[in-house]
Amino acid sequence: MAGLIPQSFIDDMLDRLDIVDVVDSRVKLRKTGKNYSACCPFHDEKTPSFTVSPEKQFYYCFGCGASGNALGFVMDYERLSFPEAVESLARLTGLDVPREVQTEAQAKREQEKRSIYTLLEKADEFYQQQLRHHPSKHLAVNYLKNRGLDGKTAKVYGVGFAPPGWDNLLKALGQNDEDKHLLIEGGMLIHQEQEKKLYDRFRHRIMFPIRDTRGRVIGFGGRVLGDDKPKYLNSPETPVFHKGQELYGLYEARLAYRELPRLLVVEGYMDVVSLAQFGIGYGVATLGTACGPDHLDRAFKYTNEVVFCFDGDKAGRSAAQRALEAAIDTMTDGRRVKFLFLPEGEDPDTLVRQIGPDKFERMIELAVPFEDYLFDAVADGLNIRTMEGRASFSKRAAPLLDRLPKGVFRELMFESLATRTGLNRNVLQELIQEQEKGEAQPFFTPSTTPPITEDTTPKFATLKNIEPEFNHQPRPPEYLDADYSDFPQELPPPDYHEFYEDARPRRVVNHPYQPELGAAKRSKYLMPPARKALALLLTYPSLATLEPDHDQWLNCEDDLDCQMLGRLLKVLHERPHYNLSHLIGYWRGIYGTESTERLAAVAGHDLLQAASALAQTRQDKPAKADYDTEAAFTHAMQKLRLQQTQKKAEESLAKLKNTDFNQLSKAERDALVRAALDKKLQH
């Protein structure tokens, strides 16, 4: 059914559910105090760090940072889309999922997409029928037999045949102008308006239907049978097909395994199909584009390990470097990426037939891990036994490691770099700062790199030097990165709410390259007032009544925390009955997954557990130990306003220094001076 799912329905559904029942039916929970715990289902661990709070209807993992409500858990655990997860939970509560009324334009777009899906399914049936019945079918059948493909595997993957000719599909499915329009929109027909020509896009090719994760045909890939170019042809971008996000064979791989052991990214459709015939059903292929972060994010929704398989030639090495580039920003804890290089001249299709599936899978298991390939690639052309070589190696590697998402893996990578170079973390951080200022050493220097010729494989050809080649971009601040060894989780010290460590929760990692960390007392920083206000609001939503104006914080576009605070206040003003579970569900639907993870990270921080413990009045606790949440929230907002005033004053002062007063009116001069003096008046 078309239309958006009303937020009121999601709220009602969550009210009827108990997150403990939802999680316990999938991961066995154990009662620990007022909460429940288990080993986290989202990363490997032996000591339980996954906690479910029935009071807050919220789960959080202190090991990997996974967090959310019942809806978010089902999405992540069962790898479902938002609407699919809502449908799944609605069945538990016996509710039918309603849909909001769409505008006429929205309804028309949705109807067109459904019609495109229908015609693509018919096109798939047409191509499979042609493989069985067309007079020229022997051309395709002989090709497939020569490639060693059996009929059973061809049927599983829906392999078909686009016969020679310009209008076979057009005649079969283009019954009227509307069908022709939909076939054009779906990428199956080419329309040359100036020459008034309309003809089939795919002709004289072996056809491979491309399916989305729900099994719907969204496009096709065609392998030429004659000498036509290009050798492989894919559907263009359409309303239902986005090649930068889809992986060929992913749907079939999910059907082949209850739990995918890994995904093997190969280069061609026939590689995927041939591997499946030999029992290796987890092969996938990109669709005419290099594997990018979106592909990897899609892959990691269904497995924890991705192995890139490339030819050992120049082109394969270049493709591997592009894959490495894409993987850097996606390597969160628990994810594994490997690189498998085949003998030159071989591809997965030919090699698995020569050595058999057992040996081929053994090669996959022994593929080069991400960390080894990254360090080897960065060190190429350098003699890291020399001091000069290690210096260049450090300058190349440190900025790349800085792009890794915060977590245990990132810290271990820096630890490995420190071990390889003998430099401590402080020095490596200085190298990163140099790179951000544009002072980094080029990836290749004239003194160490021979000129590239036709016989020389370019190393990271698209990465000329550290600044431009890896497109280093500052990432939004992380809300979590805490080390919980300082504070007991049950009852923190009375002053705990005044301090905050701006890091992500993870297990403690000892860094031999920075021994001073173990000896020195851990530094503490005052918790930023905006984030403290966020944390308190998430624990005590009723505090929103103390701050009736949310608009001024919504306009803080240059301050992520303030803007999130304004959004949170706004929703609590509009829906004062919301608790944490409602907020997480609302946030995911309105602001998306990334923003929801930041909000959930604040909610999951054990500062909230500390505030809850301190706010509970007990007979065995002196009155002065009680935590006044209203006073804390009011104080945080006062400090935040002061910060904003000081910021504006500093901006005005800077403007005052750089302004030509002769060009201003007296009123403008007076206003500028008053604004600049605000900071002094505050004191």
XYZ file of C-alpha atoms in Angstrom:
683
model
C 0.000 0.000 0.000
C 1.332 3.428 -0.935
C 1.804 6.307 1.477
C 3.786 7.066 4.589
C 3.146 5.273 7.865
C 1.600 7.770 10.332
C 3.816 8.636 13.292
C 0.811 8.229 15.613
C 0.512 4.581 14.571
C 4.200 3.930 15.270
C 3.824 5.546 18.704
C 0.778 3.418 19.488
C 2.510 0.255 18.305
C 5.567 0.925 20.475
C 3.312 1.558 23.474
C 1.794 -1.892 23.008
C 5.165 -3.628 22.757
C 7.670 -4.516 25.435
C 11.200 -4.293 24.091
C 12.249 -7.073 26.462
C 9.865 -9.496 24.730
C 10.958 -8.310 21.275
C 14.665 -8.748 22.014
C 14.322 -11.895 24.141
C 12.539 -13.701 21.310
C 15.685 -13.221 19.226
C 18.509 -12.947 21.794
C 18.190 -14.712 25.144
C 18.277 -12.084 27.915
C 19.287 -12.437 31.554
C 17.866 -10.301 34.362
C 20.535 -8.051 35.911
C 19.043 -5.699 38.481
C 16.277 -3.636 36.941
C 17.638 -4.212 33.414
C 18.385 -7.214 31.206
C 21.678 -8.140 29.598
C 23.163 -10.457 26.987
C 26.160 -10.788 24.717
C 25.696 -8.249 21.944
C 24.210 -9.698 18.737
C 25.913 -6.994 16.669
C 29.549 -7.765 17.489
C 31.602 -10.652 18.868
C 32.122 -10.631 22.625
C 32.435 -13.061 25.526
C 31.418 -10.729 28.364
C 27.859 -9.346 28.093
C 27.809 -5.608 27.402
C 24.378 -5.460 25.732
C 21.730 -3.952 28.038
C 17.958 -3.667 27.614
C 16.027 -1.227 29.801
C 12.325 -2.066 30.242
C 11.835 1.302 31.946
C 13.146 3.312 28.994
C 12.145 0.717 26.345
C 15.666 1.147 24.998
C 18.689 -1.072 24.302
C 22.350 -0.123 24.368
C 25.669 -1.932 23.901
C 28.622 -0.589 25.847
C 30.970 -2.507 23.564
C 30.035 -1.340 20.069
C 27.565 1.500 20.706
C 24.546 -0.189 19.083
C 21.377 1.384 20.452
C 17.729 2.104 19.797
C 14.166 1.052 20.530
C 12.257 -2.113 19.625
C 11.758 -0.946 16.049
C 15.440 -0.139 15.580
C 16.441 -3.514 17.034
C 14.271 -5.447 14.590
C 15.634 -3.370 11.685
C 19.256 -4.042 12.636
C 18.894 -7.633 13.831
C 16.744 -8.912 10.974
C 18.191 -6.447 8.444
C 14.805 -5.093 7.458
C 13.845 -1.745 6.013
C 11.848 0.678 8.145
C 8.449 -0.210 6.615
C 9.258 -3.947 6.771
C 10.159 -3.710 10.461
C 6.957 -1.802 11.211
C 4.953 -4.489 9.411
C 6.748 -7.220 11.387
C 6.071 -5.623 14.786
C 2.517 -4.685 13.826
C 1.740 -8.366 13.293
C 2.818 -9.075 16.880
C 0.342 -6.526 18.191
C -2.447 -7.558 15.822
C -2.544 -4.145 14.146
C -2.945 -3.271 10.484
C -0.454 -0.696 9.244
C -2.250 2.402 7.923
C -0.833 4.805 5.363
C -1.118 8.567 5.134
C -2.875 10.113 2.166
C -0.403 11.171 -0.498
C -0.517 14.176 -2.757
C -1.599 13.569 -6.320
C 1.996 13.919 -7.573
C 3.313 11.476 -4.953
C 0.597 8.971 -5.752
C 1.371 9.258 -9.456
C 5.094 8.620 -8.880
C 4.366 5.602 -6.694
C 1.961 4.195 -9.250
C 4.515 4.662 -12.018
C 7.166 2.836 -9.986
C 4.805 -0.083 -9.371
C 4.022 -0.234 -13.081
C 7.754 -0.238 -13.917
C 8.307 -3.151 -11.503
C 5.492 -5.058 -13.214
C 6.905 -4.491 -16.711
C 10.416 -5.434 -15.620
C 9.065 -8.728 -14.259
C 7.403 -9.309 -17.632
C 10.691 -8.479 -19.386
C 12.436 -11.042 -17.194
C 9.875 -13.684 -18.181
C 10.253 -12.684 -21.849
C 14.052 -13.117 -21.839
C 13.831 -16.515 -20.102
C 11.257 -17.691 -22.644
C 13.510 -16.572 -25.507
C 16.323 -18.714 -24.090
C 14.037 -21.757 -24.419
C 12.042 -21.039 -27.552
C 13.624 -18.449 -29.886
C 14.979 -19.774 -33.213
C 18.395 -18.301 -32.347
C 18.450 -19.791 -28.846
C 21.314 -22.121 -29.783
C 23.651 -19.095 -29.836
C 22.991 -18.438 -26.178
C 22.717 -22.092 -25.125
C 26.050 -22.970 -26.732
C 27.723 -20.029 -25.061
C 26.386 -21.023 -21.633
C 27.353 -24.666 -22.159
C 30.856 -23.641 -23.171
C 31.062 -21.640 -19.955
C 29.989 -24.781 -18.071
C 26.738 -23.375 -16.700
C 24.004 -25.891 -15.890
C 20.272 -25.346 -16.292
C 19.463 -25.468 -12.585
C 21.795 -22.598 -11.710
C 20.678 -20.602 -14.745
C 17.087 -20.911 -13.535
C 17.939 -19.785 -9.970
C 19.549 -16.616 -11.330
C 16.937 -16.134 -14.074
C 19.472 -16.164 -16.923
C 17.775 -15.251 -20.215
C 18.414 -14.302 -23.812
C 17.818 -11.050 -25.706
C 17.674 -12.276 -29.330
C 19.079 -10.388 -32.311
C 16.834 -7.635 -33.616
C 15.870 -4.084 -32.755
C 12.318 -4.438 -31.479
C 11.699 -7.884 -29.953
C 10.884 -6.565 -26.472
C 9.110 -3.536 -27.906
C 6.707 -5.758 -29.870
C 6.157 -8.122 -26.945
C 5.484 -5.592 -24.155
C 4.951 -2.183 -25.806
C 1.247 -2.679 -26.414
C 0.316 0.994 -26.069
C 1.853 4.419 -25.506
C 1.681 4.058 -21.731
C 3.597 0.757 -21.789
C 6.190 2.253 -24.133
C 6.623 5.215 -21.790
C 7.122 2.882 -18.809
C 9.612 0.733 -20.723
C 11.600 3.866 -21.551
C 11.468 5.007 -17.918
C 12.547 1.531 -16.806
C 15.582 1.623 -19.090
C 14.445 -1.160 -21.433
C 13.849 0.957 -24.540
C 15.928 3.736 -26.107
C 14.034 6.691 -27.524
C 15.815 8.975 -29.999
C 13.370 11.850 -30.199
C 15.092 13.781 -32.994
C 15.178 10.774 -35.322
C 11.867 9.470 -33.964
C 13.340 6.053 -33.279
C 12.328 3.666 -30.507
C 14.149 0.354 -30.072
C 15.302 -2.282 -27.557
C 18.275 -1.407 -25.367
C 19.406 -5.052 -25.069
C 19.998 -7.010 -28.263
C 21.834 -10.294 -28.939
C 22.960 -10.696 -25.331
C 22.859 -13.139 -22.433
C 20.567 -11.435 -19.896
C 21.014 -11.359 -16.131
C 18.107 -9.886 -14.128
C 19.197 -7.616 -11.272
C 17.007 -7.941 -8.173
C 16.698 -5.797 -5.080
C 16.762 -7.312 -1.596
C 13.016 -7.945 -1.815
C 13.444 -9.997 -4.983
C 11.928 -7.472 -7.383
C 13.554 -7.096 -10.795
C 14.939 -3.558 -10.964
C 17.218 -3.782 -14.005
C 19.296 -6.024 -16.226
C 22.853 -6.730 -17.200
C 23.621 -8.073 -20.645
C 26.722 -9.946 -21.850
C 27.305 -9.619 -25.599
C 27.358 -12.766 -27.768
C 28.871 -11.203 -30.855
C 31.508 -8.533 -31.366
C 29.313 -5.611 -30.357
C 30.477 -3.082 -27.809
C 30.326 -2.731 -24.905
C 31.033 -6.276 -23.752
C 28.752 -5.786 -20.746
C 25.743 -3.468 -20.798
C 23.705 -2.480 -17.738
C 20.375 -0.771 -17.304
C 20.694 3.008 -16.859
C 19.645 4.866 -13.720
C 15.860 4.685 -13.386
C 13.265 5.471 -10.697
C 13.739 1.918 -9.355
C 17.417 1.211 -10.163
C 20.445 2.993 -8.699
C 23.595 1.137 -9.692
C 25.742 2.905 -7.084
C 23.796 1.145 -4.325
C 22.861 -2.281 -5.686
C 24.824 -5.535 -5.748
C 24.076 -8.224 -8.317
C 23.461 -11.596 -6.658
C 22.760 -10.251 -3.158
C 19.150 -11.407 -3.202
C 20.128 -14.903 -4.338
C 22.928 -15.041 -1.750
C 20.476 -14.253 1.047
C 18.215 -17.072 -0.169
C 21.125 -19.525 -0.240
C 22.161 -19.000 3.399
C 20.226 -18.570 6.600
C 23.159 -16.458 7.818
C 25.608 -15.209 5.204
C 29.181 -16.201 6.163
C 30.577 -13.420 3.980
C 30.093 -11.673 0.655
C 32.657 -12.158 -2.114
C 32.721 -9.157 -4.449
C 33.735 -10.235 -7.952
C 33.779 -8.371 -11.248
C 31.318 -10.158 -13.538
C 27.848 -11.679 -13.571
C 29.161 -15.015 -14.850
C 31.621 -15.146 -11.970
C 28.719 -14.867 -9.510
C 26.636 -17.508 -11.265
C 29.525 -19.953 -11.787
C 30.616 -19.747 -8.162
C 27.052 -20.486 -7.071
C 27.025 -23.580 -9.293
C 30.049 -24.850 -7.340
C 28.366 -24.244 -3.983
C 29.860 -20.805 -3.289
C 26.601 -18.879 -3.194
C 27.807 -15.696 -1.523
C 29.288 -14.055 -4.632
C 28.046 -10.590 -5.648
C 29.094 -8.065 -8.272
C 28.870 -4.311 -8.670
C 26.923 -3.035 -11.644
C 29.417 -1.378 -13.934
C 30.787 0.920 -11.223
C 33.613 0.693 -8.717
C 32.604 -0.597 -5.291
C 31.758 2.456 -3.185
C 30.784 3.164 0.438
C 27.082 2.724 -0.381
C 27.777 -0.760 -1.734
C 29.699 -1.641 1.410
C 27.031 -0.270 3.721
C 24.498 -2.404 1.857
C 26.726 -5.479 2.115
C 27.409 -5.031 5.828
C 23.693 -5.026 6.568
C 23.735 -8.762 5.822
C 27.163 -9.980 6.874
C 30.218 -8.932 8.875
C 32.814 -9.897 6.253
C 33.367 -8.641 2.713
C 36.114 -10.117 0.517
C 37.115 -8.308 -2.669
C 38.284 -10.655 -5.408
C 40.441 -9.181 -8.179
C 42.669 -10.323 -10.996
C 46.345 -10.050 -10.188
C 47.039 -7.803 -13.183
C 47.431 -4.042 -13.376
C 43.693 -3.398 -13.693
C 42.926 -5.679 -10.751
C 45.414 -3.898 -8.506
C 43.966 -0.558 -9.487
C 40.454 -1.800 -8.693
C 41.667 -3.099 -5.326
C 43.056 0.303 -4.439
C 39.709 1.919 -5.237
C 37.971 -0.660 -3.056
C 40.423 0.041 -0.241
C 39.669 3.741 -0.573
C 35.931 3.085 -0.295
C 36.328 0.756 2.689
C 38.309 3.134 4.910
C 35.318 5.201 6.002
C 33.098 2.164 6.636
C 35.353 0.064 8.901
C 33.389 0.216 12.134
C 34.063 -2.330 14.868
C 33.048 -5.859 13.983
C 33.416 -5.431 10.229
C 36.050 -7.325 8.257
C 37.346 -6.559 4.769
C 39.812 -8.749 2.872
C 41.483 -8.712 -0.541
C 41.948 -11.808 -2.687
C 44.216 -11.553 -5.749
C 43.922 -14.292 -8.338
C 46.751 -15.445 -10.638
C 47.083 -13.167 -13.642
C 44.828 -14.225 -16.473
C 42.406 -16.069 -14.187
C 38.979 -15.059 -12.957
C 36.757 -16.753 -10.334
C 34.805 -18.587 -13.040
C 37.848 -20.248 -14.607
C 39.806 -20.785 -11.393
C 37.061 -22.515 -9.412
C 36.702 -25.009 -12.285
C 40.436 -25.737 -12.211
C 41.053 -26.130 -8.488
C 37.565 -26.927 -7.166
C 35.398 -25.126 -4.614
C 37.209 -26.390 -1.495
C 40.576 -24.983 -2.499
C 38.953 -21.809 -3.782
C 37.212 -21.249 -0.437
C 40.504 -21.891 1.305
C 41.986 -19.077 -0.799
C 39.129 -16.822 0.300
C 39.761 -17.614 3.971
C 43.466 -16.785 3.515
C 42.792 -13.480 1.721
C 44.807 -10.426 2.791
C 43.135 -8.591 5.704
C 42.268 -4.915 5.307
C 44.949 -3.741 7.745
C 47.752 -5.655 6.025
C 46.777 -4.517 2.548
C 46.462 -0.890 3.651
C 49.899 -0.826 5.265
C 51.470 -2.724 2.363
C 49.937 -0.346 -0.177
C 51.038 2.742 1.740
C 54.564 1.365 2.188
C 54.959 0.544 -1.515
C 58.094 2.162 -2.882
C 59.496 2.933 0.585
C 62.279 1.285 2.560
C 60.717 1.368 6.024
C 63.895 -0.069 7.528
C 65.397 3.376 7.189
C 64.429 6.358 9.324
C 63.548 8.360 6.229
C 61.339 5.553 4.956
C 59.501 5.229 8.265
C 58.996 8.990 8.365
C 57.406 8.988 4.902
C 55.386 5.899 5.789
C 53.991 7.617 8.902
C 53.046 10.767 6.999
C 51.173 8.707 4.438
C 49.430 6.332 6.821
C 48.391 8.505 9.780
C 45.866 10.683 7.882
C 44.291 7.558 6.392
C 43.840 5.936 9.788
C 42.297 9.161 11.056
C 39.439 8.566 8.611
C 38.531 5.254 10.236
C 35.340 5.442 12.339
C 35.986 5.789 16.048
C 36.163 2.498 17.885
C 38.423 -0.351 18.911
C 39.558 -1.164 15.356
C 40.705 2.412 14.787
C 42.731 2.385 17.996
C 44.311 -0.952 17.121
C 45.268 0.369 13.692
C 47.010 3.346 15.276
C 48.681 0.947 17.699
C 49.911 -1.135 14.774
C 51.214 1.964 12.989
C 53.005 3.047 16.149
C 54.609 -0.393 16.455
C 55.747 -0.337 12.831
C 57.245 3.160 13.053
C 58.268 3.525 16.700
C 56.292 6.775 17.023
C 53.819 7.448 19.812
C 50.238 8.583 19.331
C 50.981 12.267 20.020
C 53.456 12.426 17.137
C 51.029 10.639 14.833
C 48.323 13.133 15.772
C 50.655 15.988 14.829
C 51.138 14.386 11.410
C 47.371 14.277 10.981
C 47.083 17.950 11.875
C 49.779 18.776 9.321
C 47.790 16.923 6.685
C 44.637 18.860 7.573
C 46.587 22.096 7.114
C 47.703 20.975 3.683
C 51.301 20.400 4.762
C 51.387 16.650 4.252
C 54.045 14.966 2.156
C 52.821 13.892 -1.301
C 51.948 10.227 -1.543
C 54.738 9.865 -4.092
C 57.733 12.119 -4.194
C 60.215 12.508 -7.058
C 62.989 11.158 -4.874
C 61.246 7.881 -4.097
C 58.969 7.189 -7.042
C 60.075 6.354 -10.570
C 58.191 8.066 -13.376
C 55.053 6.204 -14.406
C 55.353 4.599 -17.801
C 53.134 2.213 -19.737
C 54.957 -0.694 -18.095
C 54.706 0.694 -14.574
C 51.617 0.018 -12.476
C 50.515 3.309 -10.891
C 50.145 2.963 -7.143
C 46.938 4.595 -5.994
C 46.673 6.254 -9.380
C 43.707 8.317 -8.280
C 45.503 9.382 -5.104
C 48.208 11.822 -6.119
C 49.025 12.997 -2.608
C 47.600 12.711 0.849
C 45.397 15.804 0.720
C 43.502 15.369 -2.550
C 43.804 11.660 -3.191
C 41.944 10.367 -0.182
C 39.462 13.262 -0.105
C 39.883 13.659 3.635
C 36.762 15.301 4.976
C 36.130 16.305 8.586
C 33.407 14.147 10.045
C 30.663 15.252 12.429
C 31.574 14.974 16.105
C 30.973 11.626 17.751
C 28.955 11.666 20.920
C 30.462 8.581 22.461
C 33.915 7.328 23.065
C 33.990 6.614 26.772
C 36.177 4.310 28.762
C 34.063 3.014 31.635
C 36.894 1.899 33.900
C 36.685 5.152 35.887
C 33.088 4.928 37.043
C 31.039 2.023 38.416
C 27.842 1.626 36.439
C 25.523 1.093 39.405
C 26.269 4.257 41.372
C 28.781 6.810 40.070
C 30.440 9.440 42.251
C 28.270 12.443 43.267
C 30.049 14.827 40.887
C 29.787 12.488 37.913
C 27.202 14.595 36.101
C 29.677 17.470 35.866
C 32.124 15.561 33.738
C 32.087 13.973 30.361
C 34.624 12.204 28.204
C 34.050 12.967 24.557
C 34.800 9.553 23.128
C 32.897 6.451 22.033
C 32.145 3.540 24.423
C 34.471 0.674 23.787
C 36.550 -1.797 25.664
C 39.720 -0.513 27.246
C 42.704 -0.848 24.936
C 46.219 -0.431 26.270
C 48.423 1.497 23.858
C 52.099 0.530 24.238
C 53.072 3.386 21.964
C 51.701 5.858 24.540
C 52.756 4.514 27.954
C 52.161 7.853 29.645
C 48.412 7.216 29.446
C 48.652 4.441 31.990
C 50.664 6.468 34.461
C 48.928 9.809 34.218
C 45.533 10.475 35.741
C 42.810 10.513 33.104
C 41.851 14.051 32.238
C 38.236 15.165 32.579
C 36.407 17.829 30.671
C 33.314 19.713 31.640
C 30.407 18.339 29.716
C 29.283 20.820 27.039
C 26.053 22.449 28.225
C 24.100 21.686 25.046
C 24.936 17.997 25.272
C 24.188 17.921 28.972
C 20.777 19.454 28.281
C 20.183 16.820 25.584
C 21.096 14.004 27.954
C 18.794 15.311 30.679
C 15.884 15.802 28.288
C 16.202 12.259 26.997
C 16.071 10.926 30.549
C 13.413 13.374 31.809
C 11.331 14.622 28.832
C 9.143 16.706 31.164
C 12.056 19.132 31.576
C 11.134 20.547 28.149
C 8.498 22.703 29.881
C 11.340 24.685 31.486
C 12.521 25.834 28.042
C 9.432 26.898 26.023
C 11.411 28.535 23.181
C 12.868 25.997 20.758
C 13.152 28.232 17.687
C 16.337 30.008 18.789
C 18.150 26.675 19.035
C 16.784 25.376 15.744
C 18.515 28.280 14.005
C 21.988 27.281 15.280
C 23.029 25.797 11.941
C 26.744 25.911 12.798
C 26.317 24.004 16.077
C 25.141 20.401 15.744
C 24.385 19.981 19.454
C 22.309 23.159 19.657
C 20.358 22.283 16.537
C 19.617 18.816 17.895
C 18.558 20.396 21.178
C 16.118 22.647 19.317
C 14.683 19.675 17.433
C 14.284 17.686 20.641
C 12.584 20.578 22.436
C 10.247 21.093 19.498
C 9.047 17.500 19.402
C 8.606 17.420 23.187
C 6.607 20.643 23.063
C 4.384 19.122 20.372
C 4.245 15.631 21.927
C 4.797 16.014 25.688
C 3.751 12.383 26.291
C 6.791 11.027 24.402
C 9.291 8.847 26.233
C 12.723 7.765 25.017
C 11.409 4.903 22.900
C 8.950 7.230 21.137
C 11.685 9.786 20.529
C 14.050 7.282 18.922
C 11.304 6.005 16.619
C 10.236 9.540 15.689
C 13.834 10.633 15.083
C 14.595 7.742 12.758
C 11.550 8.507 10.629
C 12.100 12.280 10.456
C 15.862 12.845 10.552
C 17.289 9.545 9.289
C 19.598 6.855 10.597
C 22.772 8.919 11.097
C 21.092 11.588 13.212
C 19.224 8.900 15.173
C 22.481 7.152 16.000
C 23.887 10.403 17.395
C 20.803 10.928 19.524
C 20.790 7.313 20.689
C 24.474 7.621 21.531
C 23.687 10.430 23.966
C 20.813 8.403 25.417
C 23.004 5.355 25.813
C 25.822 7.082 27.623
C 26.070 5.970 31.230
C 25.736 9.602 32.300
C 22.007 8.900 32.064
C 22.323 5.900 34.344
C 24.261 8.089 36.746
C 21.635 10.832 36.670
C 18.881 8.290 37.240
C 20.699 6.794 40.210
C 21.428 10.198 41.711
C 17.844 11.358 41.231
C 16.377 8.455 43.183
C 15.726 9.431 46.791
C 16.605 6.604 49.119
C 16.626 6.330 52.865
C 20.216 5.121 52.854
C 21.384 8.156 50.879
C 21.842 11.618 52.402
C 19.588 14.342 51.026
C 22.490 16.398 49.712
C 23.375 13.510 47.368
C 20.043 13.814 45.546
C 20.447 15.145 42.038
C 18.195 18.105 41.216
C 17.433 17.481 37.534
C 15.476 20.731 37.078
C 18.309 22.804 38.530
C 20.857 20.938 36.397
C 18.838 21.515 33.223
C 18.225 25.193 34.017
C 21.905 25.707 34.757
C 22.908 23.999 31.498
C 20.564 26.248 29.497
C 21.910 29.352 31.252
C 25.461 28.376 30.400
C 24.428 27.672 26.832
C 22.843 31.116 26.463
C 25.974 32.703 27.879
C 28.073 30.796 25.364
C 25.875 31.986 22.516
C 26.061 35.601 23.737
C 29.830 35.426 24.032
C 30.090 33.888 20.585
C 28.046 36.686 19.030
C 30.116 39.271 20.899
C 33.347 37.765 19.614
C 31.977 37.784 16.071
C 30.959 41.420 16.462
C 34.362 42.302 17.896
C 36.078 40.665 14.934
C 33.785 42.543 12.597
C 34.501 45.750 14.508
C 38.227 45.345 13.936
C 37.818 44.794 10.211
C 35.117 47.353 9.408
C 35.576 50.770 7.853
C 33.526 53.045 10.167
C 33.305 55.731 7.506
C 30.977 53.481 5.541
C 28.547 52.967 8.454
C 25.780 55.146 9.793
C 25.892 56.295 13.425
C 23.143 53.830 14.347
C 25.067 50.960 12.728
C 28.279 51.980 14.510
C 26.526 52.155 17.882
C 24.880 48.765 17.381
C 28.175 47.165 16.401
C 29.974 48.593 19.426
C 27.214 47.505 21.809
C 27.293 43.976 20.415
C 31.069 43.822 20.750
C 30.890 44.997 24.351
C 28.327 42.370 25.338
C 31.068 39.972 26.317
C 32.639 42.493 28.678
C 29.240 43.420 30.137
C 28.590 39.781 30.940
C 31.528 39.885 33.319
